[in-house]
Amino acid sequence: MLLIGLILLIVLLALGVPVVWTFLGVAVFLVISLGYDPNFLLPYGYSQLNSTLLLAIPMFIIAGKLIERGGIGDVIVKWAEVLLGRIKGGLGVASVLASAVFGSISGSALAALSTIGSIMFGKLHKAGYPRGFAAALMANASILGLLIPPSGIMILYAWLANVSVLAAFLSTLIPGLILTAILSVVTLVYMRSESARRVRAGEPDFTQLNPVPFPQVAREFGRRTVTGIPALVLPVIILGGIYSGILTTVEAAAVAAIYTIPVGLWIYRQLKVRELKDVFVEGAATTGVVMIMAYSMMILSRIFTMERLPDAISSVLLSISENPIVLLLMINVFVIILGMLIDDVSGVLLVTPILLPVAIGIGVDPIHFAAIIGVNLGMANVTPPTAPLLYFSSQLGKAPVNEMMKPTLVMIGVGWIPTLALTTYVPELSLWLPEVLLGYSPM
Amino acid sequence: MKKQLHVAARALLAAQRWILFICCALVVIGLFAQVILRYVLGTTILGLNELILIPTIWMYFIGASYASAEGTHISADILQVYLRSNRAKVVVRTIVSTISLAVGLILSWWACLYIQHSLDRPGTTPVFGLPLIIVQVAVIVGFILMTFYTAVELYRTIAQLKSDKSATLPNSVANYKTEG
Amino acid sequence: ASNDRDGALILRVAGQNNDQHPNTTELRKMAETVETGTSGRVRMEIYPNNQLGDYTLMYDEIGQGTMHMGLISTPTNLDNRLEIQFLPYLFSTYDDIDRYFTLDSVLGSQLREIHRKQDIELLGLFAEGFGGIATSVPATNPAKMGVDKDVVLRVPEIPITAGHTKAMGFSTVSMAYADVYQGLQTGAVEGWTGGHPLVNYLQFKDVISHYYQYNNMFEATHLLINRPTFQTLSSADQQVLRDAGETLTKNSFEISSEAEVKYRKKMADEGIEVVEFDEKELKGFAKHTQQNVWSILDDPGQVAMIKELADEMGFDYSPPSS
Ligand code: NA
Ligand code: NA
C-alpha cells in the first residue's frame, strides 16, 4: 500500500496537481486504504505548525519583500561593481558576489533572484553579455541566497529534524562559498573565451560599464560603503543578532522587517507608504503557500512514520549495500531525481522525514545531512523539468530557456555536482563551523 | 446574477487581503515588541507567544486560501510546459482541478470533524486560558475557501473545454482581484 | 480501534525521549513483559522521541483512541487541575515520593479520576526526578528564600513556576526551551529552572557554572492507555498491563534517584559547583512556598485537590481567600 502511495505521489506531482493537494491526496488514499481513523490528522498538522521556529519563515519572507522594494539591492550591487568593474567578466562575477552578499540578509533564492536579477540584467545586457548565459548565471547564483545563512529551507529542515537552526544555517555556508568561487571562475573563463571568439569573428566585444579608474577604486569603495551603511547594517542585525544570541532567529527576521521600513521609505526613498499593505499581503500569501505545504506534509509523514516507511527504505538500501559511501551516493541520486520533479521547499518537506532517519541509521550526522540536502535541493531549482528559478530568470532576463540550458548544464557539471560531492564526502565542510562557533558535537 | 457573484467574489478577496494585512502586521509588531520589552524595558510578557500564535495561524490558512484564488500554489508544471496542443493542456488542467477539488472536499469534511471534536473537548491556551477554538477555526475556514476557489477553477476549465477557445485562457480567479 | 494483524492486538505507544533514555528502555521492557504475559495476544509498538507528535497531542489522541498508549508528560489544556504537577514543593524528598506519589495514594486517585474524564486509564507513574536551578553565575544567598539572588532566570510560560522562582528571589524572563542553551551561552539569561541533573549534565554542562538542587520541581510522566481499548482486553490481560505498569512505576523511583546522584557527580567532575540542601532546609523552602506561592493555583478544583493532599500529608492548607 505504501508503495502504491508513493507511486501515486509521483503521478500526481507529474500531472501538475498542486503540491499541497498531492500531499493531502496521498494522505487521504493511505488513510482509507490502511483503515486509519482520520481524526488525528488535522490536529497533528496543526500541532506541528504551532511552532515559533517556523514563524521565522514568514518573517524572512516579509523582510525579503520589504528589502526587495526598499532599494537595498542597489546598494549591494554598486558595492560589488566598484570592486570588480575593471576585470573582464567582472560584472558577471559582481552578480555572483552580490547574490552571495544578498544571501546573508535574505532567506530565499527567489528573493535574491528578483532583487539582484532585476538590477543586474539591464547592466549585463548593456555590457553585451549573451542573454542565455546571463539568465543562467543569475538563476544559479541566486541559490546562494539559500546556501548562505539565513535560509528558509534550513529553517524547515531544522523544524522537521528537530536540530539547532543555527547549526543548520552554518552547515551550508562553506558549500555556498565554494559554489560562489566556482561560479565566479566559470564566468571569468566563459567570458574570456567568448570575448576571444568575438574578436576572432569580428563581432563587437564586451564593453565595461563606467569602470571606476583604478586609483580611485579605494576611495569610491569607501564612499559607496558610507552611503550603503543603512543597507549593509542588515546582515549585522540578522546574522550578528542571531549568532551573538541577542535575537532568536524569528526575532531577527522581525527586527529586519521593521528596520527596512524606515530605511526604504525615507533613506533610499524607494518604498512608498501605500505599498506597505501590498507587501504584507503578498508576504502573507507566500507564507500561506509554504505553510499549507508544510501542514500537508506533516499529515502525510505522520502516516509514513506510523507505517515505518523510513525503516523500510533503510532495509531496502542496506540490502543493496552496507558501504556508507555507496549509500550516500544512492540517497543523493534519489534526491537529484526527485529534485528534477519538484522544487526545493517541497523537496525538503518530502525528503527530510523519510530520509533523515535512514541517514542517521547509517551514521550520518543530522547537521551534515542538512548540508547535503541543502546543496542537493538548491540545485533542484535549476534542474529541469521542474526548475522554477530557471523559468523565472528566463522571464526576468528576457532569455529563451533553451539558450540557458547549455550554460546551466555547465554550471551543474562543474559547480553543483562537485560541490555536492565535496559536501557529501567531506563532513568537515558542514560540521566545522557549527563545531567552532556553536560548540556543536557531531554524533 | 453573474454581476452579483463578481461583486461577492471581489468583496471576499478584499476581506481576505485585510485579514492578511492585519494578521501579518500583528505578528511582526508582536515579535518586535518582545525584543523591545526584553532589551529596553528588561521584562517579558508571560504568554505573549500564545497571543502571537493566533494571528499567525490565521495568516497561514487565509494566506493559503488567498494563494488558491490567485493560482499561486506550487506545482510541477512539466506538462503545461511540454505539452504542445492547447486542448491537451486544458484537458490536463481539468483533470488536475477535478483531483484537487475531490481532495479539497474530503479535507473540508475532515476539518468539520476536527472542529466538532475540538468543541467536544474544549481546550484552552496555557497562560491566558483563551479557547483554542478561535485558532482552530482558521483551519476549516482555510480549507473551505481553498476548496471553493478550486471549484471555481474547475468551472472555468470546463467552460474552456466546452467553448474550446483556448487562446484567451484566464489563468485563475485572480481576475476578480481588486486593484491596489 | 486497534490494528489487528496476525491475531494480535497491537497497541501504538507514544514515548517522548530518545532510545537510550530510561523512559524508552523501561517502555521496551514493559512491552516484553506484556507480550510474554499475554502469550502474544497484546503487543506494544513503541514510537519514542515524539515521533508521532508532542505530549499535548498524544494525550488528546490517547483520549480519542487514535493512539492507544503513552508514557508522556500531561498537558493542562484540557483540565487545568493537572497544573498540580507544577506545584513546587508538593514533594520535597524521595521519602515523600515513596509515600504520596503512588497509584493508590490520594494524588494517584485524583489523577486517575482526571484522566478518566478524558477516557484515559492511568496505569503507572514514571518519576523523572527532582529538578533544580542551574546558573552561569553564582546566586547570592541561595538558601534564603525571598532574598534577591542576582540572577536573571529563564522560566517556562507556566504562571505557578514563574511566580515561584520570582518569590525565591530570581529575576525572571520567559523564553522558549529551545532558546535556553544559546541564551545561557550569550548571557541573555544567567540561569534556568526546570531541569534535573541528567538534563543539565547532558545538555547544559558547557554553559553552566552552578547547579542548585532546590528540588523545586518534581517531574513525572504518566503511563496512560485509552480506556475503551483497555476494556476490550480480558480481565487477565488487563491485570498483566496493570502489573507491568506497577513495576515500571517502582523501577522509575530507583532509576531517577540513582540518576540524580550519578549526574550530580558528573557535573561536579566537570567543574560545576553543585549545591545541595539538607532535609531541614528543603522543608523550610517548602513551607515558604506553601505560604507565598501555592495560592497562585486558585481555581476551586485546584484548591480542593491541594486541600485533600494536605490532609493526607498531615498539614493544614488554607489559601488566602480572594
Ligand atoms: Na540566505
Ligand atoms: Na528541479
PDB file of N, CA, C and O and ligand atoms in Angstrom, chain A residues 60 99-109 112 142-152 169 239, ligand 1:
ATOM      1  N   PHE A  60      11.022  36.064   7.478  1.00  0.00           N
ATOM      2  CA  PHE A  60      12.053  36.264   6.461  1.00  0.00           C
ATOM      3  C   PHE A  60      11.422  36.575   5.101  1.00  0.00           C
ATOM      4  O   PHE A  60      11.970  37.355   4.327  1.00  0.00           O
ATOM      5  N   SER A  99      24.786  38.364  -5.258  1.00  0.00           N
ATOM      6  CA  SER A  99      23.814  37.354  -4.822  1.00  0.00           C
ATOM      7  C   SER A  99      24.243  36.732  -3.501  1.00  0.00           C
ATOM      8  O   SER A  99      23.420  36.469  -2.621  1.00  0.00           O
ATOM      9  N   ALA A 100      25.545  36.481  -3.369  1.00  0.00           N
ATOM     10  CA  ALA A 100      26.044  35.879  -2.134  1.00  0.00           C
ATOM     11  C   ALA A 100      25.850  36.829  -0.958  1.00  0.00           C
ATOM     12  O   ALA A 100      25.369  36.420   0.103  1.00  0.00           O
ATOM     13  N   VAL A 101      26.203  38.103  -1.159  1.00  0.00           N
ATOM     14  CA  VAL A 101      26.048  39.074  -0.069  1.00  0.00           C
ATOM     15  C   VAL A 101      24.566  39.234   0.257  1.00  0.00           C
ATOM     16  O   VAL A 101      24.168  39.257   1.415  1.00  0.00           O
ATOM     17  N   PHE A 102      23.746  39.295  -0.795  1.00  0.00           N
ATOM     18  CA  PHE A 102      22.307  39.404  -0.567  1.00  0.00           C
ATOM     19  C   PHE A 102      21.797  38.195   0.206  1.00  0.00           C
ATOM     20  O   PHE A 102      20.882  38.300   1.016  1.00  0.00           O
ATOM     21  N   GLY A 103      22.429  37.049  -0.065  1.00  0.00           N
ATOM     22  CA  GLY A 103      22.063  35.828   0.648  1.00  0.00           C
ATOM     23  C   GLY A 103      22.177  35.971   2.151  1.00  0.00           C
ATOM     24  O   GLY A 103      21.466  35.294   2.894  1.00  0.00           O
ATOM     25  N   SER A 104      23.066  36.844   2.606  1.00  0.00           N
ATOM     26  CA  SER A 104      23.253  36.964   4.050  1.00  0.00           C
ATOM     27  C   SER A 104      22.148  37.784   4.705  1.00  0.00           C
ATOM     28  O   SER A 104      22.113  37.901   5.919  1.00  0.00           O
ATOM     29  N   ILE A 105      21.245  38.381   3.890  1.00  0.00           N
ATOM     30  CA  ILE A 105      20.095  39.036   4.527  1.00  0.00           C
ATOM     31  C   ILE A 105      18.779  38.399   4.133  1.00  0.00           C
ATOM     32  O   ILE A 105      17.751  38.655   4.736  1.00  0.00           O
ATOM     33  N   SER A 106      18.812  37.557   3.106  1.00  0.00           N
ATOM     34  CA  SER A 106      17.550  37.005   2.647  1.00  0.00           C
ATOM     35  C   SER A 106      17.557  35.499   2.819  1.00  0.00           C
ATOM     36  O   SER A 106      18.605  34.866   2.770  1.00  0.00           O
ATOM     37  N   GLY A 107      16.389  34.939   2.999  1.00  0.00           N
ATOM     38  CA  GLY A 107      16.306  33.511   3.263  1.00  0.00           C
ATOM     39  C   GLY A 107      15.952  32.681   2.048  1.00  0.00           C
ATOM     40  O   GLY A 107      15.809  31.470   2.151  1.00  0.00           O
ATOM     41  N   SER A 108      15.789  33.325   0.880  1.00  0.00           N
ATOM     42  CA  SER A 108      15.350  32.513  -0.243  1.00  0.00           C
ATOM     43  C   SER A 108      16.052  32.891  -1.528  1.00  0.00           C
ATOM     44  O   SER A 108      16.534  34.009  -1.699  1.00  0.00           O
ATOM     45  N   ALA A 109      16.119  31.929  -2.438  1.00  0.00           N
ATOM     46  CA  ALA A 109      16.756  32.145  -3.722  1.00  0.00           C
ATOM     47  C   ALA A 109      15.898  33.061  -4.586  1.00  0.00           C
ATOM     48  O   ALA A 109      16.409  33.899  -5.315  1.00  0.00           O
ATOM     49  N   ALA A 112      16.508  36.590  -3.825  1.00  0.00           N
ATOM     50  CA  ALA A 112      17.807  37.013  -4.357  1.00  0.00           C
ATOM     51  C   ALA A 112      17.697  37.258  -5.855  1.00  0.00           C
ATOM     52  O   ALA A 112      18.200  38.250  -6.380  1.00  0.00           O
ATOM     53  N   SER A 142      21.589  32.930  -7.692  1.00  0.00           N
ATOM     54  CA  SER A 142      20.575  33.304  -6.713  1.00  0.00           C
ATOM     55  C   SER A 142      20.400  32.222  -5.645  1.00  0.00           C
ATOM     56  O   SER A 142      19.967  32.509  -4.532  1.00  0.00           O
ATOM     57  N   ILE A 143      20.777  30.987  -5.970  1.00  0.00           N
ATOM     58  CA  ILE A 143      20.626  29.902  -4.993  1.00  0.00           C
ATOM     59  C   ILE A 143      21.562  30.102  -3.810  1.00  0.00           C
ATOM     60  O   ILE A 143      21.354  29.558  -2.731  1.00  0.00           O
ATOM     61  N   LEU A 144      22.593  30.947  -4.017  1.00  0.00           N
ATOM     62  CA  LEU A 144      23.433  31.303  -2.869  1.00  0.00           C
ATOM     63  C   LEU A 144      22.562  31.931  -1.789  1.00  0.00           C
ATOM     64  O   LEU A 144      22.890  31.862  -0.610  1.00  0.00           O
ATOM     65  N   GLY A 145      21.450  32.536  -2.192  1.00  0.00           N
ATOM     66  CA  GLY A 145      20.524  33.122  -1.229  1.00  0.00           C
ATOM     67  C   GLY A 145      20.042  32.120  -0.202  1.00  0.00           C
ATOM     68  O   GLY A 145      19.731  32.480   0.925  1.00  0.00           O
ATOM     69  N   LEU A 146      19.992  30.845  -0.565  1.00  0.00           N
ATOM     70  CA  LEU A 146      19.562  29.880   0.450  1.00  0.00           C
ATOM     71  C   LEU A 146      20.705  29.056   1.023  1.00  0.00           C
ATOM     72  O   LEU A 146      20.537  28.381   2.026  1.00  0.00           O
ATOM     73  N   LEU A 147      21.889  29.121   0.397  1.00  0.00           N
ATOM     74  CA  LEU A 147      23.024  28.402   0.990  1.00  0.00           C
ATOM     75  C   LEU A 147      23.744  29.268   2.023  1.00  0.00           C
ATOM     76  O   LEU A 147      24.258  28.768   3.021  1.00  0.00           O
ATOM     77  N   ILE A 148      23.796  30.583   1.763  1.00  0.00           N
ATOM     78  CA  ILE A 148      24.397  31.494   2.744  1.00  0.00           C
ATOM     79  C   ILE A 148      23.309  31.804   3.773  1.00  0.00           C
ATOM     80  O   ILE A 148      22.210  32.169   3.409  1.00  0.00           O
ATOM     81  N   PRO A 149      23.625  31.642   5.068  1.00  0.00           N
ATOM     82  CA  PRO A 149      22.577  31.884   6.066  1.00  0.00           C
ATOM     83  C   PRO A 149      22.118  33.329   6.076  1.00  0.00           C
ATOM     84  O   PRO A 149      22.940  34.183   5.775  1.00  0.00           O
ATOM     85  N   PRO A 150      20.877  33.604   6.426  1.00  0.00           N
ATOM     86  CA  PRO A 150      19.812  32.665   6.817  1.00  0.00           C
ATOM     87  C   PRO A 150      19.185  31.978   5.611  1.00  0.00           C
ATOM     88  O   PRO A 150      19.409  32.389   4.481  1.00  0.00           O
ATOM     89  N   SER A 151      18.411  30.924   5.895  1.00  0.00           N
ATOM     90  CA  SER A 151      17.837  30.156   4.804  1.00  0.00           C
ATOM     91  C   SER A 151      16.503  29.543   5.206  1.00  0.00           C
ATOM     92  O   SER A 151      16.403  28.857   6.223  1.00  0.00           O
ATOM     93  N   GLY A 152      15.493  29.812   4.401  1.00  0.00           N
ATOM     94  CA  GLY A 152      14.164  29.262   4.674  1.00  0.00           C
ATOM     95  C   GLY A 152      14.152  27.745   4.646  1.00  0.00           C
ATOM     96  O   GLY A 152      13.507  27.097   5.473  1.00  0.00           O
ATOM     97  N   PHE A 169      21.941  26.407   9.591  1.00  0.00           N
ATOM     98  CA  PHE A 169      22.335  27.545   8.751  1.00  0.00           C
ATOM     99  C   PHE A 169      23.814  27.456   8.378  1.00  0.00           C
ATOM    100  O   PHE A 169      24.196  27.605   7.226  1.00  0.00           O
ATOM    101  N   LEU A 239      22.498  38.294  11.021  1.00  0.00           N
ATOM    102  CA  LEU A 239      23.434  37.234  11.411  1.00  0.00           C
ATOM    103  C   LEU A 239      24.091  37.541  12.742  1.00  0.00           C
ATOM    104  O   LEU A 239      24.236  36.664  13.606  1.00  0.00           O
TER     105      LEU A 239
HETATM  106 NA    NA D   1      20.351  33.379   2.840  1.00  0.00          NA
END
